[in-house]
Every structure is written in structure tokens, then in C-alpha cells.
PDB file of C-alpha atoms in Angstrom:
ATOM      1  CA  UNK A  12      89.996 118.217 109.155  1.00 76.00           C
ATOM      2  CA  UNK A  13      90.452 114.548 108.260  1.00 87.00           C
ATOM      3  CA  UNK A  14      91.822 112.455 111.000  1.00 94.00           C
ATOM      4  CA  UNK A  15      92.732 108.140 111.021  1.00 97.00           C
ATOM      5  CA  UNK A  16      92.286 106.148 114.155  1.00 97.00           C
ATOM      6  CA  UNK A  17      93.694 102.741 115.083  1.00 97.00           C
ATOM      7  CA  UNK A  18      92.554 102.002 117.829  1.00 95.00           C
ATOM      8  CA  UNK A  19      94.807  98.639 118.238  1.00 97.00           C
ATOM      9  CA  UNK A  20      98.154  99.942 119.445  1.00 96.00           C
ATOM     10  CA  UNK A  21      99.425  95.910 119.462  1.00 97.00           C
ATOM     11  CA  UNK A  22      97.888  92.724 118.690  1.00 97.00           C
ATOM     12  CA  UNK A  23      99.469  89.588 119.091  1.00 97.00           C
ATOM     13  CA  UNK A  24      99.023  86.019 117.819  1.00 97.00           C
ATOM     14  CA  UNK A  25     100.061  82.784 116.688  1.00 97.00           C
ATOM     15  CA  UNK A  26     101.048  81.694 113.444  1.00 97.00           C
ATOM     16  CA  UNK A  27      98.306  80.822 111.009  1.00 97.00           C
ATOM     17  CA  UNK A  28      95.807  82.588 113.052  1.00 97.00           C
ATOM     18  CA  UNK A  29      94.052  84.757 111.210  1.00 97.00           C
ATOM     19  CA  UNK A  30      93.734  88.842 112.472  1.00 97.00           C
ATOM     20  CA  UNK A  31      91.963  91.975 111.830  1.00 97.00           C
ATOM     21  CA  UNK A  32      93.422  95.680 111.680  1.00 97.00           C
ATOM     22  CA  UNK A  33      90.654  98.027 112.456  1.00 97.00           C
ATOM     23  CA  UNK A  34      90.854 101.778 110.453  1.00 97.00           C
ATOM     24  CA  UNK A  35      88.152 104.278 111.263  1.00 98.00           C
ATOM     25  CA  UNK A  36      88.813 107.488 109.462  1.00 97.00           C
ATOM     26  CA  UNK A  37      86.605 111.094 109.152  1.00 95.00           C
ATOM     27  CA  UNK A  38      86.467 113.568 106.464  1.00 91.00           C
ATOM     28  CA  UNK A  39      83.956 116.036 105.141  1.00 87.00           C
ATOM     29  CA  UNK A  40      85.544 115.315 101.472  1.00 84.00           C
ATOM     30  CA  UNK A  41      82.489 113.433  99.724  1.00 82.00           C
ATOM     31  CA  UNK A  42      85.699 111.910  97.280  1.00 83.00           C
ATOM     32  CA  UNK A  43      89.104 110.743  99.242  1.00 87.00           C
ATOM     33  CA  UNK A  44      91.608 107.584  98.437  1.00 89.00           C
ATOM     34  CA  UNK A  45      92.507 104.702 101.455  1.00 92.00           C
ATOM     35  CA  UNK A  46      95.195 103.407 101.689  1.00 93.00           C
ATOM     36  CA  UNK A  47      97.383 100.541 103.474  1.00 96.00           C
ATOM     37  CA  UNK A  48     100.983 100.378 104.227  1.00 97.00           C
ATOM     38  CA  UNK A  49     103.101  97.626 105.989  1.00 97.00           C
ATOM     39  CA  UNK A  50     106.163  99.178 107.688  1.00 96.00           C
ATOM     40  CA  UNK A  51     109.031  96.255 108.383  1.00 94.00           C
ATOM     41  CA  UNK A  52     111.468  96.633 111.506  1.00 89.00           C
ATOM     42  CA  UNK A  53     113.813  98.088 108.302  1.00 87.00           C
ATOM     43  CA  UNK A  54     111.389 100.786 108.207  1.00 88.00           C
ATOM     44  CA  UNK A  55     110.968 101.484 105.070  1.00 91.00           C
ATOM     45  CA  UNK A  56     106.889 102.235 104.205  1.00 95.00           C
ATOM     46  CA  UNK A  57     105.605  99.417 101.512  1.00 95.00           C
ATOM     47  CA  UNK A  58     102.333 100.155  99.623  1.00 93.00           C
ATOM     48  CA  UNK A  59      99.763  97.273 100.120  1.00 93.00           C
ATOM     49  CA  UNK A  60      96.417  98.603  98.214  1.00 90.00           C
ATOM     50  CA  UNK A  61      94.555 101.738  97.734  1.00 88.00           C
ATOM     51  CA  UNK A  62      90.790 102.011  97.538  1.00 88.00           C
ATOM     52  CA  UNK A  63      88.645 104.935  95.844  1.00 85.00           C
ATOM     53  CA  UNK A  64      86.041 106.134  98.103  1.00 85.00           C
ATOM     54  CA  UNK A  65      83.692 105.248  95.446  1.00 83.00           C
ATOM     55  CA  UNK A  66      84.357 101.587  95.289  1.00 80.00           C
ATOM     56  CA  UNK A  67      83.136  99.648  98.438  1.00 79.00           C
ATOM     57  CA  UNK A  68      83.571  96.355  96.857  1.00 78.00           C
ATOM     58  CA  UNK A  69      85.444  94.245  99.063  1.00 79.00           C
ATOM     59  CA  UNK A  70      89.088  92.816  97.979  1.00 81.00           C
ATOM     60  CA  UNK A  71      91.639  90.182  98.142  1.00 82.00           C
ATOM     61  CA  UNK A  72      94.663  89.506  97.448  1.00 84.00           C
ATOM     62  CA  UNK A  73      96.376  86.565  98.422  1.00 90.00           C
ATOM     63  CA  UNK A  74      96.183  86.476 102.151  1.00 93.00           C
ATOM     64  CA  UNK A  75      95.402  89.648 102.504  1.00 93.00           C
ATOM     65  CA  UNK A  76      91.876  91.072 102.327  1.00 92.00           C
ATOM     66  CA  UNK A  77      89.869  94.482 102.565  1.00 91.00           C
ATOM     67  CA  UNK A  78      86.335  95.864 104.223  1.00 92.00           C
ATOM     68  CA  UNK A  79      85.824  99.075 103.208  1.00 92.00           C
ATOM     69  CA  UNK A  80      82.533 100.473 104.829  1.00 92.00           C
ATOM     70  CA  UNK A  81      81.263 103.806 104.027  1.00 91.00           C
ATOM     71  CA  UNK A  82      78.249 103.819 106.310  1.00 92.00           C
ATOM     72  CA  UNK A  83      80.529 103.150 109.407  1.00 94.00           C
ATOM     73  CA  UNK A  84      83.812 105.458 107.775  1.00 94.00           C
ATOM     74  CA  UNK A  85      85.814 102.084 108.286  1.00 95.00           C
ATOM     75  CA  UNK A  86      88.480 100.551 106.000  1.00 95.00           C
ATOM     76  CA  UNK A  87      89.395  96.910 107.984  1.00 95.00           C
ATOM     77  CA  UNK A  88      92.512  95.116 106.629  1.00 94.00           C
ATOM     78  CA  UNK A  89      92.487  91.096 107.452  1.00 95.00           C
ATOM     79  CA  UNK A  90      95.691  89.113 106.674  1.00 95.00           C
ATOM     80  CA  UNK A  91      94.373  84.991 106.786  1.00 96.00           C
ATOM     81  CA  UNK A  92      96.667  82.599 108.220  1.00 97.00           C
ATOM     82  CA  UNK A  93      99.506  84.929 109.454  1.00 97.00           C
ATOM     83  CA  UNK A  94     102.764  84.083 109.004  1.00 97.00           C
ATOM     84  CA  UNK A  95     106.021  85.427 110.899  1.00 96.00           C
ATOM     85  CA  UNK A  96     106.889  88.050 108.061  1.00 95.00           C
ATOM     86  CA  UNK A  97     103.692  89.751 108.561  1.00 96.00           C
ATOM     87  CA  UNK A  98     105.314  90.932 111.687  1.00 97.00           C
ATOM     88  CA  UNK A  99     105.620  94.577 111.086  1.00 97.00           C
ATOM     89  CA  UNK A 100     103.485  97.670 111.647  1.00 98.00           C
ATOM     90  CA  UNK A 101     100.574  98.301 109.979  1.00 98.00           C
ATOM     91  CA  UNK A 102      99.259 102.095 108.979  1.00 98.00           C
ATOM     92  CA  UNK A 103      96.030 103.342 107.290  1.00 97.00           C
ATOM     93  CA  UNK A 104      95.956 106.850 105.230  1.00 96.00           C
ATOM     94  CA  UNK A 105      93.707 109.116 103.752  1.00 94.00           C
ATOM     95  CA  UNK A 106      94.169 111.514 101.144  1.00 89.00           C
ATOM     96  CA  UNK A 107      92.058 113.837 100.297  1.00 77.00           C
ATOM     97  CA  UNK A 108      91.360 115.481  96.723  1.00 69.00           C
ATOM     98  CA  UNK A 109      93.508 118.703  96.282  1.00 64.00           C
ATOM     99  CA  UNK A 110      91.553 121.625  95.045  1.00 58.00           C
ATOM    100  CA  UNK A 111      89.585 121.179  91.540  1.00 53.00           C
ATOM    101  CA  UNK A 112      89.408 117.491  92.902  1.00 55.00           C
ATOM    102  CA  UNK A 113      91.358 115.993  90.422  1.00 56.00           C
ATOM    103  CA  UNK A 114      94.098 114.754  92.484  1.00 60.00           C
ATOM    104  CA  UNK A 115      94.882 113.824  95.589  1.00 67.00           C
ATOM    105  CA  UNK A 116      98.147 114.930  97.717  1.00 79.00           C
ATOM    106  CA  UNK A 117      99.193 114.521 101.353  1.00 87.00           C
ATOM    107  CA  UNK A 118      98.283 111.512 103.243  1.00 93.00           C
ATOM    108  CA  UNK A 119      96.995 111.120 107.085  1.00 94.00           C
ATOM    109  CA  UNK A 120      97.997 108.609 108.975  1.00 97.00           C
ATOM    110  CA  UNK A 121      97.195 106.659 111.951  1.00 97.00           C
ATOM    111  CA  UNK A 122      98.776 106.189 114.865  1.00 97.00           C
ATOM    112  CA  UNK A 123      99.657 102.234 113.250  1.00 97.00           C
ATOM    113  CA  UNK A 124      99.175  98.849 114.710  1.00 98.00           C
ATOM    114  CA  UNK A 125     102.505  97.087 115.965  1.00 98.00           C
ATOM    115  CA  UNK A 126     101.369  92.944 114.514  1.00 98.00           C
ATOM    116  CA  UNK A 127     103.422  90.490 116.117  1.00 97.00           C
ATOM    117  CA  UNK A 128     103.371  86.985 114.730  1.00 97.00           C
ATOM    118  CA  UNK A 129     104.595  84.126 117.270  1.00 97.00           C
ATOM    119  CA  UNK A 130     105.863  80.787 115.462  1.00 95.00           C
TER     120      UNK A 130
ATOM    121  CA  UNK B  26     113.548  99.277  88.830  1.00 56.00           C
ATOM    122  CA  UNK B  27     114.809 101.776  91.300  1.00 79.00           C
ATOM    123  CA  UNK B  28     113.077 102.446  94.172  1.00 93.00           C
ATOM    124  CA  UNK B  29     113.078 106.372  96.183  1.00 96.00           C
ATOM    125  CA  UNK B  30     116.552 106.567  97.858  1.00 96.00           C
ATOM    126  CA  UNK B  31     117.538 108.578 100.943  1.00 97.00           C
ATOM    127  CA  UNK B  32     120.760 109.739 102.119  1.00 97.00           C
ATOM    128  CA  UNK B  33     121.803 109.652 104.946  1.00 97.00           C
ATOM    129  CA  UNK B  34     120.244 106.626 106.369  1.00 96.00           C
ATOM    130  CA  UNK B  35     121.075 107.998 109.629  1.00 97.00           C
ATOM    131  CA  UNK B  36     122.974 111.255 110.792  1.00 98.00           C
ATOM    132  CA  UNK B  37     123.742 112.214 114.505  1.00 98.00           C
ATOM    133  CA  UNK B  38     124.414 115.760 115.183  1.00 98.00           C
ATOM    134  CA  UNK B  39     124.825 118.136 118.039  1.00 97.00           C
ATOM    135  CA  UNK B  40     122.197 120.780 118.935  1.00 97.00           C
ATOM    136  CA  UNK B  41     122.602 123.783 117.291  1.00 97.00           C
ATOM    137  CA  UNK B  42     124.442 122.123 114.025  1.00 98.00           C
ATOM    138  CA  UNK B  43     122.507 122.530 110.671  1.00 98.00           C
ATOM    139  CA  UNK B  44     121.934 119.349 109.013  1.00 98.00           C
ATOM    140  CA  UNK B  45     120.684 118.555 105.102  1.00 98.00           C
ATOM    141  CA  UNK B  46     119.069 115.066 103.511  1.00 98.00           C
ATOM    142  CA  UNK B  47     118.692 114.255 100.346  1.00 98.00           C
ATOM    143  CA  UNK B  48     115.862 112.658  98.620  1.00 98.00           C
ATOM    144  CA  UNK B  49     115.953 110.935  94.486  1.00 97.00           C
ATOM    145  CA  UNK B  50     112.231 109.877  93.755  1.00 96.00           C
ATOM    146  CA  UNK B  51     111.494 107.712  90.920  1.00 94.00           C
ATOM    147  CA  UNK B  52     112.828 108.535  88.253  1.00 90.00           C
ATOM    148  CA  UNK B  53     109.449 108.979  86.356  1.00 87.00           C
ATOM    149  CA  UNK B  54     107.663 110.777  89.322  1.00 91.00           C
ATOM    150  CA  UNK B  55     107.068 114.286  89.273  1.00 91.00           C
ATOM    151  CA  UNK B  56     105.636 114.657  92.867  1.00 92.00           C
ATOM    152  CA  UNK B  57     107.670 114.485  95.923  1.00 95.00           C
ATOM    153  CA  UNK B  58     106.582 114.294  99.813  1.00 95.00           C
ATOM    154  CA  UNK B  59     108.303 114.708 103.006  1.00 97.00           C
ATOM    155  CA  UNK B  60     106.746 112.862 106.133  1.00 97.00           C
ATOM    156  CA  UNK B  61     108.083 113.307 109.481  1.00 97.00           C
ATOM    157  CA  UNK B  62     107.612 110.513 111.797  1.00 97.00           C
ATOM    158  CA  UNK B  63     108.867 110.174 115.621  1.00 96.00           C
ATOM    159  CA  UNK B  64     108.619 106.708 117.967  1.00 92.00           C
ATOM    160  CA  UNK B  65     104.774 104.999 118.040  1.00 91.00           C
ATOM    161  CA  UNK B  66     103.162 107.621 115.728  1.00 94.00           C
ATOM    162  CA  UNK B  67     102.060 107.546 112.012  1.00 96.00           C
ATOM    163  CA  UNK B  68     104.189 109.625 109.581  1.00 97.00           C
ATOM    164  CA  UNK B  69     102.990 113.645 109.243  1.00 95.00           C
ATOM    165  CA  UNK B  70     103.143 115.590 106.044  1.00 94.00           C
ATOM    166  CA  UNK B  71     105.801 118.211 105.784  1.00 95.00           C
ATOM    167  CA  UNK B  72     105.558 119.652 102.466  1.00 94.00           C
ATOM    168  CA  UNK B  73     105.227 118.417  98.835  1.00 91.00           C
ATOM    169  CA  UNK B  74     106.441 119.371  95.769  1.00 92.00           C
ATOM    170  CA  UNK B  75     104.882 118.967  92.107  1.00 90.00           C
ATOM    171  CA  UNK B  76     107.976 119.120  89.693  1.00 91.00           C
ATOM    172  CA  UNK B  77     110.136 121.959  91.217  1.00 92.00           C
ATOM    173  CA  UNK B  78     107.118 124.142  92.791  1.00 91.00           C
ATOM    174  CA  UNK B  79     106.166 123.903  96.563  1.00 91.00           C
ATOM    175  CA  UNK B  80     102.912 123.473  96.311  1.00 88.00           C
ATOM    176  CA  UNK B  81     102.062 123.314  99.929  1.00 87.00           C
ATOM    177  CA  UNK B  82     103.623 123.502 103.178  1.00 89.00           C
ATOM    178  CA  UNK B  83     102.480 121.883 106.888  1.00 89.00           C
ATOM    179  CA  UNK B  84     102.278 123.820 110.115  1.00 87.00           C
ATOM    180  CA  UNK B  85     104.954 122.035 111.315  1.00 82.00           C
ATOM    181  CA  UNK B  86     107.646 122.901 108.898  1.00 85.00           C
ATOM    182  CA  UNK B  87     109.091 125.601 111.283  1.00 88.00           C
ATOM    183  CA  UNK B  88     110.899 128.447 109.437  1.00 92.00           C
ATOM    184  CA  UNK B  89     114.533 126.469 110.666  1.00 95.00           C
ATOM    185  CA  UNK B  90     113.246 123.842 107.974  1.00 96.00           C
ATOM    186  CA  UNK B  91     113.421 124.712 104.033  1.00 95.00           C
ATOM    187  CA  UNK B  92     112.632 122.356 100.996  1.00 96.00           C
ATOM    188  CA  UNK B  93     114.464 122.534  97.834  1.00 95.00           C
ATOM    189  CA  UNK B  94     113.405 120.361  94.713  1.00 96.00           C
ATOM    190  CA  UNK B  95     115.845 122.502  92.262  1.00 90.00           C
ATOM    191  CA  UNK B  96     115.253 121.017  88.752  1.00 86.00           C
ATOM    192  CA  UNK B  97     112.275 119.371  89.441  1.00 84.00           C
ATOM    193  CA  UNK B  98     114.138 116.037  90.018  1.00 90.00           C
ATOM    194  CA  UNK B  99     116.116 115.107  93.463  1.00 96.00           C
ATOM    195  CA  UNK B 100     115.101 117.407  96.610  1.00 97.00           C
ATOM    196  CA  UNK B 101     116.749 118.409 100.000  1.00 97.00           C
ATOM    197  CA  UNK B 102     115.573 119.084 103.312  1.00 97.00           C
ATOM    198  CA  UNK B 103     117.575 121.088 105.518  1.00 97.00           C
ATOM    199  CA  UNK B 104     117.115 121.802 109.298  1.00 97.00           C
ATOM    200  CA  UNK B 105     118.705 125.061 110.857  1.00 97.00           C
ATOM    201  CA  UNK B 106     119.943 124.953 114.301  1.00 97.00           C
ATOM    202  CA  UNK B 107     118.608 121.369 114.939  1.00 97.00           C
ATOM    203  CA  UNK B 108     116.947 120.822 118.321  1.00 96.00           C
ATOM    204  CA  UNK B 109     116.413 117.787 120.730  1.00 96.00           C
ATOM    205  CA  UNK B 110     112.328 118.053 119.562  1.00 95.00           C
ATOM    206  CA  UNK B 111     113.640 117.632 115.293  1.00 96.00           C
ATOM    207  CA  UNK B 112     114.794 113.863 116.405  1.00 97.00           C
ATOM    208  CA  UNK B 113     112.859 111.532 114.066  1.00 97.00           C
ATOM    209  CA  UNK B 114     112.512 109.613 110.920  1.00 97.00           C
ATOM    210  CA  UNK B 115     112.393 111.862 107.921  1.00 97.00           C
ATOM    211  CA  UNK B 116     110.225 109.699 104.994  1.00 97.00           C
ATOM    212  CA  UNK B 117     110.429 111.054 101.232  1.00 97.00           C
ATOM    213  CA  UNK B 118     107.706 109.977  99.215  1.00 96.00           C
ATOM    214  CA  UNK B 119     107.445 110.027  95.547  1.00 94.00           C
ATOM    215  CA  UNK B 120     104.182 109.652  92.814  1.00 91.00           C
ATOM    216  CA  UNK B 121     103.190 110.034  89.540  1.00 87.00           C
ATOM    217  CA  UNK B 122     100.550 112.930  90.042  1.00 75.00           C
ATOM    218  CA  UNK B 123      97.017 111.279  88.828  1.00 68.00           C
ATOM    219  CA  UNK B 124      93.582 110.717  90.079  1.00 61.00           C
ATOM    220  CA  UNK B 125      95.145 108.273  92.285  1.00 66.00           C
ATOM    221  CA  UNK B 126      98.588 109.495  93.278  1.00 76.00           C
ATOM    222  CA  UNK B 127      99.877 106.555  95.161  1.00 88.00           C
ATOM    223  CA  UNK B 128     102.988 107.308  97.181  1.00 93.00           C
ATOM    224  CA  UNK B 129     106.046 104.943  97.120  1.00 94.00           C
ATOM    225  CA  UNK B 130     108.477 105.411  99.911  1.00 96.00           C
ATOM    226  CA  UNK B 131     112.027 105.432 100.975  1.00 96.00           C
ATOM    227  CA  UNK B 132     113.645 104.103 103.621  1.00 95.00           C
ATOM    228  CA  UNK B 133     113.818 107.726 105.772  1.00 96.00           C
ATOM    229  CA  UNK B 134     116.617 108.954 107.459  1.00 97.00           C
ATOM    230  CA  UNK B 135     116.548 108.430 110.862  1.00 97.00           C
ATOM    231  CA  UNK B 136     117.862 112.199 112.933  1.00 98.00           C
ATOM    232  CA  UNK B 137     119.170 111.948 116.345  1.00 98.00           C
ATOM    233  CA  UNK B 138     119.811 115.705 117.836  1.00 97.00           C
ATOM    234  CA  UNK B 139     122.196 114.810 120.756  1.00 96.00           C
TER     235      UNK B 139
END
């Protein structure tokens, strides 16, 4: 079964500190999709980047950037200089292929990390 | 550009009532996902369709909970004789089904079982 962990419940800090989410995630699927999503006090889920399990070329975009790590099953998500609308909680997903592998369904989620920004 | 839409936002109901959401994806989407997610905790698959078929159901879709995506478009969720336990966020989720499926959600509706 494929399972997420965050293992930061809450992190704290000061504007234009920079921070770190940690993901950690097992599967026995060899191909499998990552995924980021912010989650506002409104609640609704927004999409921040996907990565193919295939591709462990680093990204960045904007302020945000990406480590994804087969060799330690890790997908780390670093915003740079955090701002006060970063505030919000942060989830990491899996998805694995559906059978035939040649798409990919249901996500996993962690449990999410609550990011509070201080002015 | 319209986004996945919910309704209702939120709905308060007494134990034992029978209660029904509604979910419009993306217009263009032809998959559609229902997450259940309760205070502190990640968001856990209920079922998902692929144009009007189920194509898979979770463990934790009790039999009081049925999934309806009629013509392949807008779907409902209906809980039978709610209980205290069914309070949570209900999440729909819609994609275009691809190597990539990336899932765009709504805003939930948010149960409270009194």
C-alpha cells in the first residue's frame, strides 16, 4: 500500500525566512506522480506542481522550489523568502498508475503541514 | 474559466437525516473524485468516476453512502442516516484522464451531523 508522511505537523517563522516542507512517501509502484497542494484557511485545495517519478530534476518556480529524491523516497517543497500569504497548509500526494499503467487515479495524502508566516 | 463548484458549502443536519451534495467538475473533465477529509488529516479517496462509470470505490464508502455521476457530467453524493462519525469536509475533484491526471479541486462542503 502506498502511504505519505509529513512529519512537520507546524512550522513557524518570520517573514522572508526561507522554510522547508519535508514529504517522505512509499510505494512498490516502480511509476507513480507527486504532487503538491496549498490549502488556504478558505479551504479550497490549489494545485502547486506535479512531478513524474521519472524526472528527478529539481524545479523552481518563482519562490517556490522542489527536491525530488528517489534514493531517499522524498519529494521536499522549499518556498524562499516567505511571505504572509504562504500561510496555509501544505499537503503532498501520490498517485499511483491504475491498472495497464497508463493513468493514474486516486491520490494519498499526508497528514499536511499547518505554515504559519509571522510579519 | 470555471473552476469545480460544490453545493452546499456547508449543511448542518440532525442524526439520522439523509443528506445529498452536489458536485459540477470542469466542464471539459471527464473524471471526477470524492475526498473525505476531517480536522488535522489529509483528504481520503472515496470513489471516482470516469465519465458516468464508478470505476472504483474506497473501504470507507459505507453502504449509507452512494455516488451518482448520471450523464457523465455533474455528480451527487448522498449519505443515509448521517451519523456524528460522517462530520467532515467532503472535496470533489475533477481531471482530464491522461498520463498525468492532475486533480483540480473545489471548495468541499463542510458536514456537521449534530
Amino acid at each position: 500500500a502506498q502511504k505519505v508522511t509529513q512529519a512537520q505537523t507546524e512550522i513557524s517563522v518570520v517573514e522572508k525566512e526561507d522554510v522547508t516542507l519535508d514529504c517522505v512517501y512509499e510505494t512498490r509502484d516502480t511509476t507513480y506522480y507527486l504532487f503538491w497542494y496549498k490549502q488556504p484557511p478558505s479551504g479550497e485545495l490549489v494545485f502547486l506542481i506535479r512531478r513524474n517519478s521519472f524526472d528527478e530534476q529539481n524545479e523552481i518556480s518563482g519562490r517556490y522550489s522542489w527536491n525530488f529524491q528517489k534514493s531517499t523516497s522524498s519529494f521536499n517543497f522549499t518556498i524562499t523568502a516567505s511571505q504572509v500569504v504562504d500561510s496555509a497548509v501544505y499537503f503532498c500526494a501520490l498517485s499511483e498508475a491504475i491498472a495497464g499503467g497508463t493513468s493514474y487515479g486516486k491520490l494519498t495524502f499526508g497528514q499536511g503541514t499547518i505554515l504559519t508566516v509571522h510579519p | 474559466d470555471t473552476g469545480v463548484s460544490q453545493d452546499p458549502r456547508h449543511k448542518i443536519t440532525k442524526r439520522g437525516q439523509n443528506v445529498t451534495f452536489r458536485c459540477d467538475p470542469i466542464s471539459e473533465h471527464n473524471r471526477l473524485y470524492w475526498y473525505r477529509q476531517t480536522l488535522g488529516q489529509g483528504p481520503e479517496f472515496l470513489t471516482y468516476f470516469q465519465n458516468e462509470a464508478q470505476l472504483e470505490k474506497s473501504r470507507l464508502l459505507s453502504d449509507r453512502f452512494s455516488a451518482e455521476r448520471p450523464k457523465g457530467s455533474f455528480s451527487t453524493l448522498e449519505i443515509q442516516r448521517t451519523e456524528q462519525g460522517d462530520s467532515a469536509m467532503y472535496l470533489c475533484a475533477s481531471s482530464l484522464s491522461s498520463r498525468t491526471d492532475t486533480q483540480y479541486f473545489g471548495p468541499g462542503t463542510r458536514l456537521t451531523v449534530l
